[in-house]
Amino acid sequence: DSGVTQTPKHLITATGQRVTLRCSPRSGDLSVYWYQQSLDQGLQFLIQYYNGEERAKGNILERFSAQQFPDLHSELNLSSLELGDSALYFCASSVDGTSLYEQYFGPGTRLTVT
Amino acid sequence: QQQVKQSPQSLIVQKGGISIINCAYENTAFDYFPWYQQFPGKGPALLIAIRPDVSEKKEGRFTISFNKSAKQFSLHIMDSQPGDSATYFCAAKAFGNEKLTFGTGTRLTIIP
């Protein structure tokens, strides 16, 4: 158990809908990362937050957004969902978001868009 | 330049044998190279990591070998066990750019 929690574990929704994925980092970690894992694209970095502020952006679609709250939990919002958004979404956390500290991954949320 | 190339895509090793997975990178700014292990339905779990100031790091049955000049690094699993059957990902990160860039993964199967 990495100490990173994600809810829900599974999510099934229809095209065009909007969903929110939630992540709680390990105790003491200030940085949160979101990754998408799909069969054709592998593990892709989406976005990073550090202590409530966006720090880095990867291949995140404009239909997707995220935020980190004062209690350091983070939410990833996916809107106008398409079939191709079906994937595993992972959250990871680290102490301060530098190369000195490892990233620890949560168990993921499996999103299925029908 | 951000890619990390991983091989093989799949690997079958006999119990007790040595499993070897290789990765290569182009970006010389990478300064942190972790390996993750992922079981079906689970998140990637950090296995072992290395920084370019050392050529080898060993933790139990797992060893990372790092060749800075060749821009290659590899994971060796000694005395491979059926419980090691999983997908392994190499990754790399550059200082100041905190995203992990992952390889495409290797599905390892250990047979009795």
mmCIF file with all atom_site columns, C-alpha atoms in Angstrom:
data_model
loop_
_atom_site.group_PDB
_atom_site.id
_atom_site.type_symbol
_atom_site.label_atom_id
_atom_site.label_alt_id
_atom_site.label_comp_id
_atom_site.label_asym_id
_atom_site.label_entity_id
_atom_site.label_seq_id
_atom_site.pdbx_PDB_ins_code
_atom_site.Cartn_x
_atom_site.Cartn_y
_atom_site.Cartn_z
_atom_site.occupancy
_atom_site.B_iso_or_equiv
_atom_site.pdbx_formal_charge
_atom_site.auth_seq_id
_atom_site.auth_comp_id
_atom_site.auth_asym_id
_atom_site.auth_atom_id
_atom_site.pdbx_PDB_model_num
ATOM 1   C CA . ASP A 1 1   ? 0.000   0.000   0.000   1.00 0.00 ? 1   ASP A CA 1
ATOM 2   C CA . SER A 1 2   ? 1.582   3.270   -1.188  1.00 0.00 ? 2   SER A CA 1
ATOM 3   C CA . GLY A 1 3   ? -0.477  5.508   1.088   1.00 0.00 ? 3   GLY A CA 1
ATOM 4   C CA . VAL A 1 4   ? -2.042  7.303   -1.880  1.00 0.00 ? 4   VAL A CA 1
ATOM 5   C CA . THR A 1 5   ? -5.805  6.826   -2.091  1.00 0.00 ? 5   THR A CA 1
ATOM 6   C CA . GLN A 1 6   ? -8.042  7.280   -5.104  1.00 0.00 ? 6   GLN A CA 1
ATOM 7   C CA . THR A 1 7   ? -11.796 7.195   -5.472  1.00 0.00 ? 7   THR A CA 1
ATOM 8   C CA . PRO A 1 8   ? -13.791 5.814   -7.078  1.00 0.00 ? 8   PRO A CA 1
ATOM 9   C CA . LYS A 1 9   ? -12.116 2.566   -8.093  1.00 0.00 ? 9   LYS A CA 1
ATOM 10  C CA . HIS A 1 10  ? -14.352 2.117   -11.117 1.00 0.00 ? 10  HIS A CA 1
ATOM 11  C CA . LEU A 1 11  ? -16.476 4.568   -13.049 1.00 0.00 ? 11  LEU A CA 1
ATOM 12  C CA . ILE A 1 12  ? -18.771 3.829   -15.970 1.00 0.00 ? 12  ILE A CA 1
ATOM 13  C CA . THR A 1 13  ? -20.366 6.730   -17.763 1.00 0.00 ? 13  THR A CA 1
ATOM 14  C CA . ALA A 1 14  ? -21.717 7.760   -21.135 1.00 0.00 ? 14  ALA A CA 1
ATOM 15  C CA . THR A 1 15  ? -20.186 9.897   -23.833 1.00 0.00 ? 15  THR A CA 1
ATOM 16  C CA . GLY A 1 16  ? -20.669 13.605  -23.303 1.00 0.00 ? 16  GLY A CA 1
ATOM 17  C CA . GLN A 1 17  ? -20.802 13.309  -19.540 1.00 0.00 ? 17  GLN A CA 1
ATOM 18  C CA . ARG A 1 18  ? -18.537 14.834  -16.895 1.00 0.00 ? 18  ARG A CA 1
ATOM 19  C CA . VAL A 1 19  ? -16.802 12.989  -14.061 1.00 0.00 ? 19  VAL A CA 1
ATOM 20  C CA . THR A 1 20  ? -14.567 13.878  -11.135 1.00 0.00 ? 20  THR A CA 1
ATOM 21  C CA . LEU A 1 21  ? -11.763 11.659  -9.899  1.00 0.00 ? 21  LEU A CA 1
ATOM 22  C CA . ARG A 1 22  ? -10.390 12.200  -6.426  1.00 0.00 ? 22  ARG A CA 1
ATOM 23  C CA . CYS A 1 23  ? -6.932  11.645  -4.975  1.00 0.00 ? 23  CYS A CA 1
ATOM 24  C CA . SER A 1 24  ? -5.513  11.963  -1.476  1.00 0.00 ? 24  SER A CA 1
ATOM 25  C CA . PRO A 1 25  ? -1.707  12.056  -1.337  1.00 0.00 ? 25  PRO A CA 1
ATOM 26  C CA . ARG A 1 26  ? 0.476   10.324  1.224   1.00 0.00 ? 26  ARG A CA 1
ATOM 27  C CA . SER A 1 27  ? 0.652   12.093  4.548   1.00 0.00 ? 27  SER A CA 1
ATOM 28  C CA . GLY A 1 28  ? 3.240   14.852  4.302   1.00 0.00 ? 28  GLY A CA 1
ATOM 29  C CA . ASP A 1 29  ? 3.445   14.889  0.511   1.00 0.00 ? 29  ASP A CA 1
ATOM 30  C CA . LEU A 1 30  ? 2.858   18.293  -1.060  1.00 0.00 ? 30  LEU A CA 1
ATOM 31  C CA . SER A 1 31  ? 3.002   17.367  -4.731  1.00 0.00 ? 31  SER A CA 1
ATOM 32  C CA . VAL A 1 32  ? 0.358   15.483  -6.699  1.00 0.00 ? 32  VAL A CA 1
ATOM 33  C CA . TYR A 1 33  ? 0.665   14.136  -10.226 1.00 0.00 ? 33  TYR A CA 1
ATOM 34  C CA . TRP A 1 34  ? -1.998  12.736  -12.545 1.00 0.00 ? 34  TRP A CA 1
ATOM 35  C CA . TYR A 1 35  ? -1.242  10.092  -15.168 1.00 0.00 ? 35  TYR A CA 1
ATOM 36  C CA . GLN A 1 36  ? -3.375  8.346   -17.759 1.00 0.00 ? 36  GLN A CA 1
ATOM 37  C CA . GLN A 1 37  ? -2.708  4.727   -18.697 1.00 0.00 ? 37  GLN A CA 1
ATOM 38  C CA . SER A 1 38  ? -4.219  3.374   -21.882 1.00 0.00 ? 38  SER A CA 1
ATOM 39  C CA . LEU A 1 39  ? -3.357  0.379   -24.026 1.00 0.00 ? 39  LEU A CA 1
ATOM 40  C CA . ASP A 1 40  ? -2.250  2.445   -27.017 1.00 0.00 ? 40  ASP A CA 1
ATOM 41  C CA . GLN A 1 41  ? -0.542  5.354   -25.245 1.00 0.00 ? 41  GLN A CA 1
ATOM 42  C CA . GLY A 1 42  ? 0.977   3.682   -22.193 1.00 0.00 ? 42  GLY A CA 1
ATOM 43  C CA . LEU A 1 43  ? 1.494   5.782   -19.073 1.00 0.00 ? 43  LEU A CA 1
ATOM 44  C CA . GLN A 1 44  ? 1.242   9.474   -19.895 1.00 0.00 ? 44  GLN A CA 1
ATOM 45  C CA . PHE A 1 45  ? 1.783   12.409  -17.558 1.00 0.00 ? 45  PHE A CA 1
ATOM 46  C CA . LEU A 1 46  ? -1.166  14.785  -17.434 1.00 0.00 ? 46  LEU A CA 1
ATOM 47  C CA . ILE A 1 47  ? -0.539  17.454  -14.814 1.00 0.00 ? 47  ILE A CA 1
ATOM 48  C CA . GLN A 1 48  ? 1.274   18.224  -11.555 1.00 0.00 ? 48  GLN A CA 1
ATOM 49  C CA . TYR A 1 49  ? 0.259   20.342  -8.585  1.00 0.00 ? 49  TYR A CA 1
ATOM 50  C CA . TYR A 1 50  ? 2.468   21.450  -5.754  1.00 0.00 ? 50  TYR A CA 1
ATOM 51  C CA . ASN A 1 51  ? 0.933   22.839  -2.561  1.00 0.00 ? 51  ASN A CA 1
ATOM 52  C CA . GLY A 1 52  ? -2.164  24.011  -4.383  1.00 0.00 ? 52  GLY A CA 1
ATOM 53  C CA . GLU A 1 53  ? -0.475  25.517  -7.417  1.00 0.00 ? 53  GLU A CA 1
ATOM 54  C CA . GLU A 1 54  ? -0.170  24.034  -10.898 1.00 0.00 ? 54  GLU A CA 1
ATOM 55  C CA . ARG A 1 55  ? 3.479   23.263  -11.534 1.00 0.00 ? 55  ARG A CA 1
ATOM 56  C CA . ALA A 1 56  ? 3.699   21.286  -14.758 1.00 0.00 ? 56  ALA A CA 1
ATOM 57  C CA . LYS A 1 57  ? 1.425   20.299  -17.579 1.00 0.00 ? 57  LYS A CA 1
ATOM 58  C CA . GLY A 1 58  ? 1.767   17.352  -19.899 1.00 0.00 ? 58  GLY A CA 1
ATOM 59  C CA . ASN A 1 59  ? -0.491  15.883  -22.531 1.00 0.00 ? 59  ASN A CA 1
ATOM 60  C CA . ILE A 1 60  ? -3.705  17.021  -20.871 1.00 0.00 ? 60  ILE A CA 1
ATOM 61  C CA . LEU A 1 61  ? -6.706  17.743  -23.064 1.00 0.00 ? 61  LEU A CA 1
ATOM 62  C CA . GLU A 1 62  ? -8.534  21.053  -22.751 1.00 0.00 ? 62  GLU A CA 1
ATOM 63  C CA . ARG A 1 63  ? -11.626 19.067  -21.713 1.00 0.00 ? 63  ARG A CA 1
ATOM 64  C CA . PHE A 1 64  ? -9.698  17.934  -18.641 1.00 0.00 ? 64  PHE A CA 1
ATOM 65  C CA . SER A 1 65  ? -8.852  20.077  -15.638 1.00 0.00 ? 65  SER A CA 1
ATOM 66  C CA . ALA A 1 66  ? -7.496  19.526  -12.171 1.00 0.00 ? 66  ALA A CA 1
ATOM 67  C CA . GLN A 1 67  ? -7.023  21.316  -8.894  1.00 0.00 ? 67  GLN A CA 1
ATOM 68  C CA . GLN A 1 68  ? -5.394  20.754  -5.538  1.00 0.00 ? 68  GLN A CA 1
ATOM 69  C CA . PHE A 1 69  ? -7.223  21.899  -2.441  1.00 0.00 ? 69  PHE A CA 1
ATOM 70  C CA . PRO A 1 70  ? -5.851  23.405  0.799   1.00 0.00 ? 70  PRO A CA 1
ATOM 71  C CA . ASP A 1 71  ? -5.989  19.990  2.476   1.00 0.00 ? 71  ASP A CA 1
ATOM 72  C CA . LEU A 1 72  ? -3.758  18.802  -0.438  1.00 0.00 ? 72  LEU A CA 1
ATOM 73  C CA . HIS A 1 73  ? -6.230  16.374  -1.941  1.00 0.00 ? 73  HIS A CA 1
ATOM 74  C CA . SER A 1 74  ? -6.635  16.733  -5.682  1.00 0.00 ? 74  SER A CA 1
ATOM 75  C CA . GLU A 1 75  ? -9.444  16.270  -8.161  1.00 0.00 ? 75  GLU A CA 1
ATOM 76  C CA . LEU A 1 76  ? -9.242  15.571  -11.876 1.00 0.00 ? 76  LEU A CA 1
ATOM 77  C CA . ASN A 1 77  ? -12.287 16.704  -13.832 1.00 0.00 ? 77  ASN A CA 1
ATOM 78  C CA . LEU A 1 78  ? -13.003 15.131  -17.190 1.00 0.00 ? 78  LEU A CA 1
ATOM 79  C CA . SER A 1 79  ? -15.776 16.655  -19.300 1.00 0.00 ? 79  SER A CA 1
ATOM 80  C CA . SER A 1 80  ? -17.462 16.043  -22.662 1.00 0.00 ? 80  SER A CA 1
ATOM 81  C CA . LEU A 1 81  ? -16.235 12.482  -22.365 1.00 0.00 ? 81  LEU A CA 1
ATOM 82  C CA . GLU A 1 82  ? -15.392 10.489  -25.465 1.00 0.00 ? 82  GLU A CA 1
ATOM 83  C CA . LEU A 1 83  ? -14.929 6.759   -25.947 1.00 0.00 ? 83  LEU A CA 1
ATOM 84  C CA . GLY A 1 84  ? -11.180 7.326   -26.238 1.00 0.00 ? 84  GLY A CA 1
ATOM 85  C CA . ASP A 1 85  ? -11.044 8.707   -22.703 1.00 0.00 ? 85  ASP A CA 1
ATOM 86  C CA . SER A 1 86  ? -11.596 5.198   -21.354 1.00 0.00 ? 86  SER A CA 1
ATOM 87  C CA . ALA A 1 87  ? -8.425  4.432   -19.431 1.00 0.00 ? 87  ALA A CA 1
ATOM 88  C CA . LEU A 1 88  ? -6.886  3.982   -16.023 1.00 0.00 ? 88  LEU A CA 1
ATOM 89  C CA . TYR A 1 89  ? -6.191  7.273   -14.280 1.00 0.00 ? 89  TYR A CA 1
ATOM 90  C CA . PHE A 1 90  ? -3.491  7.267   -11.649 1.00 0.00 ? 90  PHE A CA 1
ATOM 91  C CA . CYS A 1 91  ? -2.580  9.809   -9.068  1.00 0.00 ? 91  CYS A CA 1
ATOM 92  C CA . ALA A 1 92  ? 0.920   9.896   -7.602  1.00 0.00 ? 92  ALA A CA 1
ATOM 93  C CA . SER A 1 93  ? 2.416   11.980  -4.837  1.00 0.00 ? 93  SER A CA 1
ATOM 94  C CA . SER A 1 94  ? 5.849   13.013  -3.683  1.00 0.00 ? 94  SER A CA 1
ATOM 95  C CA . VAL A 1 95  ? 7.262   15.072  -0.876  1.00 0.00 ? 95  VAL A CA 1
ATOM 96  C CA . ASP A 1 96  ? 8.061   18.248  -2.746  1.00 0.00 ? 96  ASP A CA 1
ATOM 97  C CA . GLY A 1 97  ? 8.010   17.561  -6.470  1.00 0.00 ? 97  GLY A CA 1
ATOM 98  C CA . THR A 1 98  ? 11.719  17.536  -7.172  1.00 0.00 ? 98  THR A CA 1
ATOM 99  C CA . SER A 1 99  ? 13.944  14.807  -8.512  1.00 0.00 ? 99  SER A CA 1
ATOM 100 C CA . LEU A 1 100 ? 15.168  14.157  -4.995  1.00 0.00 ? 100 LEU A CA 1
ATOM 101 C CA . TYR A 1 101 ? 12.003  12.382  -4.026  1.00 0.00 ? 101 TYR A CA 1
ATOM 102 C CA . GLU A 1 102 ? 10.211  9.379   -5.466  1.00 0.00 ? 102 GLU A CA 1
ATOM 103 C CA . GLN A 1 103 ? 6.675   9.403   -6.753  1.00 0.00 ? 103 GLN A CA 1
ATOM 104 C CA . TYR A 1 104 ? 4.274   6.928   -5.169  1.00 0.00 ? 104 TYR A CA 1
ATOM 105 C CA . PHE A 1 105 ? 1.226   5.844   -7.137  1.00 0.00 ? 105 PHE A CA 1
ATOM 106 C CA . GLY A 1 106 ? -2.317  5.214   -5.978  1.00 0.00 ? 106 GLY A CA 1
ATOM 107 C CA . PRO A 1 107 ? -4.406  2.208   -7.055  1.00 0.00 ? 107 PRO A CA 1
ATOM 108 C CA . GLY A 1 108 ? -6.040  4.106   -9.898  1.00 0.00 ? 108 GLY A CA 1
ATOM 109 C CA . THR A 1 109 ? -9.534  4.803   -11.170 1.00 0.00 ? 109 THR A CA 1
ATOM 110 C CA . ARG A 1 110 ? -10.716 2.760   -14.125 1.00 0.00 ? 110 ARG A CA 1
ATOM 111 C CA . LEU A 1 111 ? -12.912 4.946   -16.327 1.00 0.00 ? 111 LEU A CA 1
ATOM 112 C CA . THR A 1 112 ? -15.119 3.317   -18.924 1.00 0.00 ? 112 THR A CA 1
ATOM 113 C CA . VAL A 1 113 ? -16.973 5.582   -21.329 1.00 0.00 ? 113 VAL A CA 1
ATOM 114 C CA . THR A 1 114 ? -19.812 3.881   -23.212 1.00 0.00 ? 114 THR A CA 1
ATOM 115 C CA . GLN B 2 1   ? 13.944  13.628  -27.161 1.00 0.00 ? 1   GLN B CA 1
ATOM 116 C CA . GLN B 2 2   ? 11.708  12.889  -24.215 1.00 0.00 ? 2   GLN B CA 1
ATOM 117 C CA . GLN B 2 3   ? 11.217  9.229   -25.116 1.00 0.00 ? 3   GLN B CA 1
ATOM 118 C CA . VAL B 2 4   ? 12.366  6.263   -23.149 1.00 0.00 ? 4   VAL B CA 1
ATOM 119 C CA . LYS B 2 5   ? 12.606  3.094   -25.224 1.00 0.00 ? 5   LYS B CA 1
ATOM 120 C CA . GLN B 2 6   ? 12.046  -0.195  -23.417 1.00 0.00 ? 6   GLN B CA 1
ATOM 121 C CA . SER B 2 7   ? 12.640  -3.764  -24.522 1.00 0.00 ? 7   SER B CA 1
ATOM 122 C CA . PRO B 2 8   ? 11.570  -6.482  -24.735 1.00 0.00 ? 8   PRO B CA 1
ATOM 123 C CA . GLN B 2 9   ? 7.812   -6.021  -24.847 1.00 0.00 ? 9   GLN B CA 1
ATOM 124 C CA . SER B 2 10  ? 7.337   -9.409  -23.207 1.00 0.00 ? 10  SER B CA 1
ATOM 125 C CA . LEU B 2 11  ? 9.659   -11.863 -21.522 1.00 0.00 ? 11  LEU B CA 1
ATOM 126 C CA . ILE B 2 12  ? 9.290   -15.428 -20.303 1.00 0.00 ? 12  ILE B CA 1
ATOM 127 C CA . VAL B 2 13  ? 11.865  -16.690 -17.831 1.00 0.00 ? 13  VAL B CA 1
ATOM 128 C CA . GLN B 2 14  ? 12.176  -19.962 -16.000 1.00 0.00 ? 14  GLN B CA 1
ATOM 129 C CA . LYS B 2 15  ? 11.923  -19.914 -12.208 1.00 0.00 ? 15  LYS B CA 1
ATOM 130 C CA . GLY B 2 16  ? 15.348  -19.308 -10.722 1.00 0.00 ? 16  GLY B CA 1
ATOM 131 C CA . GLY B 2 17  ? 16.646  -17.626 -13.861 1.00 0.00 ? 17  GLY B CA 1
ATOM 132 C CA . ILE B 2 18  ? 17.729  -14.036 -14.469 1.00 0.00 ? 18  ILE B CA 1
ATOM 133 C CA . SER B 2 19  ? 15.253  -11.598 -15.991 1.00 0.00 ? 19  SER B CA 1
ATOM 134 C CA . ILE B 2 20  ? 16.781  -8.662  -17.865 1.00 0.00 ? 20  ILE B CA 1
ATOM 135 C CA . ILE B 2 21  ? 14.857  -5.627  -19.122 1.00 0.00 ? 21  ILE B CA 1
ATOM 136 C CA . ASN B 2 22  ? 16.552  -2.827  -21.001 1.00 0.00 ? 22  ASN B CA 1
ATOM 137 C CA . CYS B 2 23  ? 15.829  0.866   -21.472 1.00 0.00 ? 23  CYS B CA 1
ATOM 138 C CA . ALA B 2 24  ? 17.477  3.594   -23.513 1.00 0.00 ? 24  ALA B CA 1
ATOM 139 C CA . TYR B 2 25  ? 17.000  7.337   -23.490 1.00 0.00 ? 25  TYR B CA 1
ATOM 140 C CA . GLU B 2 26  ? 18.039  10.361  -25.509 1.00 0.00 ? 26  GLU B CA 1
ATOM 141 C CA . ASN B 2 27  ? 17.542  13.295  -23.180 1.00 0.00 ? 27  ASN B CA 1
ATOM 142 C CA . THR B 2 28  ? 20.822  13.951  -21.366 1.00 0.00 ? 28  THR B CA 1
ATOM 143 C CA . ALA B 2 29  ? 18.946  16.136  -18.867 1.00 0.00 ? 29  ALA B CA 1
ATOM 144 C CA . PHE B 2 30  ? 17.418  13.033  -17.280 1.00 0.00 ? 30  PHE B CA 1
ATOM 145 C CA . ASP B 2 31  ? 18.914  12.576  -13.835 1.00 0.00 ? 31  ASP B CA 1
ATOM 146 C CA . TYR B 2 32  ? 16.665  10.063  -12.110 1.00 0.00 ? 32  TYR B CA 1
ATOM 147 C CA . PHE B 2 33  ? 15.760  6.610   -13.376 1.00 0.00 ? 33  PHE B CA 1
ATOM 148 C CA . PRO B 2 34  ? 13.185  4.561   -11.442 1.00 0.00 ? 34  PRO B CA 1
ATOM 149 C CA . TRP B 2 35  ? 11.715  1.169   -12.201 1.00 0.00 ? 35  TRP B CA 1
ATOM 150 C CA . TYR B 2 36  ? 8.093   0.437   -11.409 1.00 0.00 ? 36  TYR B CA 1
ATOM 151 C CA . GLN B 2 37  ? 6.345   -2.907  -11.024 1.00 0.00 ? 37  GLN B CA 1
ATOM 152 C CA . GLN B 2 38  ? 2.655   -3.166  -11.837 1.00 0.00 ? 38  GLN B CA 1
ATOM 153 C CA . PHE B 2 39  ? 0.327   -6.070  -11.148 1.00 0.00 ? 39  PHE B CA 1
ATOM 154 C CA . PRO B 2 40  ? -3.012  -6.333  -12.971 1.00 0.00 ? 40  PRO B CA 1
ATOM 155 C CA . GLY B 2 41  ? -5.571  -3.942  -11.533 1.00 0.00 ? 41  GLY B CA 1
ATOM 156 C CA . LYS B 2 42  ? -3.011  -2.166  -9.367  1.00 0.00 ? 42  LYS B CA 1
ATOM 157 C CA . GLY B 2 43  ? -1.043  1.041   -9.578  1.00 0.00 ? 43  GLY B CA 1
ATOM 158 C CA . PRO B 2 44  ? 2.657   1.077   -10.453 1.00 0.00 ? 44  PRO B CA 1
ATOM 159 C CA . ALA B 2 45  ? 4.808   0.461   -7.398  1.00 0.00 ? 45  ALA B CA 1
ATOM 160 C CA . LEU B 2 46  ? 8.294   1.888   -7.099  1.00 0.00 ? 46  LEU B CA 1
ATOM 161 C CA . LEU B 2 47  ? 10.771  -0.981  -7.180  1.00 0.00 ? 47  LEU B CA 1
ATOM 162 C CA . ILE B 2 48  ? 14.224  0.565   -7.325  1.00 0.00 ? 48  ILE B CA 1
ATOM 163 C CA . ALA B 2 49  ? 15.747  3.778   -8.655  1.00 0.00 ? 49  ALA B CA 1
ATOM 164 C CA . ILE B 2 50  ? 19.162  5.081   -9.638  1.00 0.00 ? 50  ILE B CA 1
ATOM 165 C CA . ARG B 2 51  ? 20.817  8.435   -10.244 1.00 0.00 ? 51  ARG B CA 1
ATOM 166 C CA . PRO B 2 52  ? 23.568  8.835   -12.870 1.00 0.00 ? 52  PRO B CA 1
ATOM 167 C CA . ASP B 2 53  ? 26.379  9.286   -10.370 1.00 0.00 ? 53  ASP B CA 1
ATOM 168 C CA . VAL B 2 54  ? 26.517  5.510   -9.806  1.00 0.00 ? 54  VAL B CA 1
ATOM 169 C CA . SER B 2 55  ? 26.746  2.667   -12.328 1.00 0.00 ? 55  SER B CA 1
ATOM 170 C CA . GLU B 2 56  ? 24.898  0.035   -10.329 1.00 0.00 ? 56  GLU B CA 1
ATOM 171 C CA . LYS B 2 57  ? 22.406  -0.232  -7.508  1.00 0.00 ? 57  LYS B CA 1
ATOM 172 C CA . LYS B 2 58  ? 21.293  -3.427  -5.874  1.00 0.00 ? 58  LYS B CA 1
ATOM 173 C CA . GLU B 2 59  ? 18.340  -4.064  -3.601  1.00 0.00 ? 59  GLU B CA 1
ATOM 174 C CA . GLY B 2 60  ? 17.789  -7.700  -2.759  1.00 0.00 ? 60  GLY B CA 1
ATOM 175 C CA . ARG B 2 61  ? 17.258  -9.657  -5.981  1.00 0.00 ? 61  ARG B CA 1
ATOM 176 C CA . PHE B 2 62  ? 16.822  -6.467  -8.032  1.00 0.00 ? 62  PHE B CA 1
ATOM 177 C CA . THR B 2 63  ? 19.753  -4.633  -9.631  1.00 0.00 ? 63  THR B CA 1
ATOM 178 C CA . ILE B 2 64  ? 19.852  -1.573  -11.857 1.00 0.00 ? 64  ILE B CA 1
ATOM 179 C CA . SER B 2 65  ? 22.839  -1.242  -14.170 1.00 0.00 ? 65  SER B CA 1
ATOM 180 C CA . PHE B 2 66  ? 23.402  2.223   -15.593 1.00 0.00 ? 66  PHE B CA 1
ATOM 181 C CA . ASN B 2 67  ? 25.616  3.193   -18.537 1.00 0.00 ? 67  ASN B CA 1
ATOM 182 C CA . LYS B 2 68  ? 25.723  6.964   -18.794 1.00 0.00 ? 68  LYS B CA 1
ATOM 183 C CA . SER B 2 69  ? 27.836  7.128   -21.952 1.00 0.00 ? 69  SER B CA 1
ATOM 184 C CA . ALA B 2 70  ? 25.522  4.744   -23.789 1.00 0.00 ? 70  ALA B CA 1
ATOM 185 C CA . LYS B 2 71  ? 22.424  6.349   -22.277 1.00 0.00 ? 71  LYS B CA 1
ATOM 186 C CA . GLN B 2 72  ? 21.113  2.954   -21.284 1.00 0.00 ? 72  GLN B CA 1
ATOM 187 C CA . PHE B 2 73  ? 19.960  1.333   -18.086 1.00 0.00 ? 73  PHE B CA 1
ATOM 188 C CA . SER B 2 74  ? 18.657  -2.091  -17.278 1.00 0.00 ? 74  SER B CA 1
ATOM 189 C CA . LEU B 2 75  ? 16.861  -4.040  -14.587 1.00 0.00 ? 75  LEU B CA 1
ATOM 190 C CA . HIS B 2 76  ? 18.138  -7.451  -13.575 1.00 0.00 ? 76  HIS B CA 1
ATOM 191 C CA . ILE B 2 77  ? 15.989  -9.742  -11.465 1.00 0.00 ? 77  ILE B CA 1
ATOM 192 C CA . MET B 2 78  ? 18.054  -12.563 -10.007 1.00 0.00 ? 78  MET B CA 1
ATOM 193 C CA . ASP B 2 79  ? 16.541  -15.903 -8.981  1.00 0.00 ? 79  ASP B CA 1
ATOM 194 C CA . SER B 2 80  ? 13.253  -14.908 -10.647 1.00 0.00 ? 80  SER B CA 1
ATOM 195 C CA . GLN B 2 81  ? 10.128  -16.206 -8.902  1.00 0.00 ? 81  GLN B CA 1
ATOM 196 C CA . PRO B 2 82  ? 6.533   -16.694 -10.087 1.00 0.00 ? 82  PRO B CA 1
ATOM 197 C CA . GLY B 2 83  ? 5.537   -13.810 -7.809  1.00 0.00 ? 83  GLY B CA 1
ATOM 198 C CA . ASP B 2 84  ? 7.707   -11.527 -9.946  1.00 0.00 ? 84  ASP B CA 1
ATOM 199 C CA . SER B 2 85  ? 5.309   -12.021 -12.867 1.00 0.00 ? 85  SER B CA 1
ATOM 200 C CA . ALA B 2 86  ? 4.097   -8.495  -13.564 1.00 0.00 ? 86  ALA B CA 1
ATOM 201 C CA . THR B 2 87  ? 4.561   -5.599  -15.959 1.00 0.00 ? 87  THR B CA 1
ATOM 202 C CA . TYR B 2 88  ? 7.723   -3.586  -15.426 1.00 0.00 ? 88  TYR B CA 1
ATOM 203 C CA . PHE B 2 89  ? 8.139   0.024   -16.486 1.00 0.00 ? 89  PHE B CA 1
ATOM 204 C CA . CYS B 2 90  ? 11.322  1.990   -16.644 1.00 0.00 ? 90  CYS B CA 1
ATOM 205 C CA . ALA B 2 91  ? 11.031  5.742   -16.341 1.00 0.00 ? 91  ALA B CA 1
ATOM 206 C CA . ALA B 2 92  ? 13.147  8.856   -16.339 1.00 0.00 ? 92  ALA B CA 1
ATOM 207 C CA . LYS B 2 93  ? 12.876  12.345  -14.966 1.00 0.00 ? 93  LYS B CA 1
ATOM 208 C CA . ALA B 2 94  ? 14.864  15.523  -15.502 1.00 0.00 ? 94  ALA B CA 1
ATOM 209 C CA . PHE B 2 95  ? 15.630  17.929  -12.704 1.00 0.00 ? 95  PHE B CA 1
ATOM 210 C CA . GLY B 2 96  ? 13.298  20.904  -12.963 1.00 0.00 ? 96  GLY B CA 1
ATOM 211 C CA . ASN B 2 97  ? 10.834  18.954  -15.114 1.00 0.00 ? 97  ASN B CA 1
ATOM 212 C CA . GLU B 2 98  ? 9.058   16.779  -12.647 1.00 0.00 ? 98  GLU B CA 1
ATOM 213 C CA . LYS B 2 99  ? 7.003   14.547  -14.880 1.00 0.00 ? 99  LYS B CA 1
ATOM 214 C CA . LEU B 2 100 ? 8.041   10.928  -15.224 1.00 0.00 ? 100 LEU B CA 1
ATOM 215 C CA . THR B 2 101 ? 8.529   9.751   -18.791 1.00 0.00 ? 101 THR B CA 1
ATOM 216 C CA . PHE B 2 102 ? 7.741   6.055   -18.935 1.00 0.00 ? 102 PHE B CA 1
ATOM 217 C CA . GLY B 2 103 ? 8.898   3.268   -21.191 1.00 0.00 ? 103 GLY B CA 1
ATOM 218 C CA . THR B 2 104 ? 6.256   1.157   -22.882 1.00 0.00 ? 104 THR B CA 1
ATOM 219 C CA . GLY B 2 105 ? 6.446   -1.656  -20.344 1.00 0.00 ? 105 GLY B CA 1
ATOM 220 C CA . THR B 2 106 ? 7.619   -5.273  -20.292 1.00 0.00 ? 106 THR B CA 1
ATOM 221 C CA . ARG B 2 107 ? 5.260   -8.068  -19.380 1.00 0.00 ? 107 ARG B CA 1
ATOM 222 C CA . LEU B 2 108 ? 7.336   -10.576 -17.436 1.00 0.00 ? 108 LEU B CA 1
ATOM 223 C CA . THR B 2 109 ? 6.137   -14.132 -16.920 1.00 0.00 ? 109 THR B CA 1
ATOM 224 C CA . ILE B 2 110 ? 8.049   -16.523 -14.691 1.00 0.00 ? 110 ILE B CA 1
ATOM 225 C CA . ILE B 2 111 ? 7.290   -20.157 -15.423 1.00 0.00 ? 111 ILE B CA 1
ATOM 226 C CA . PRO B 2 112 ? 7.916   -23.053 -13.015 1.00 0.00 ? 112 PRO B CA 1
#
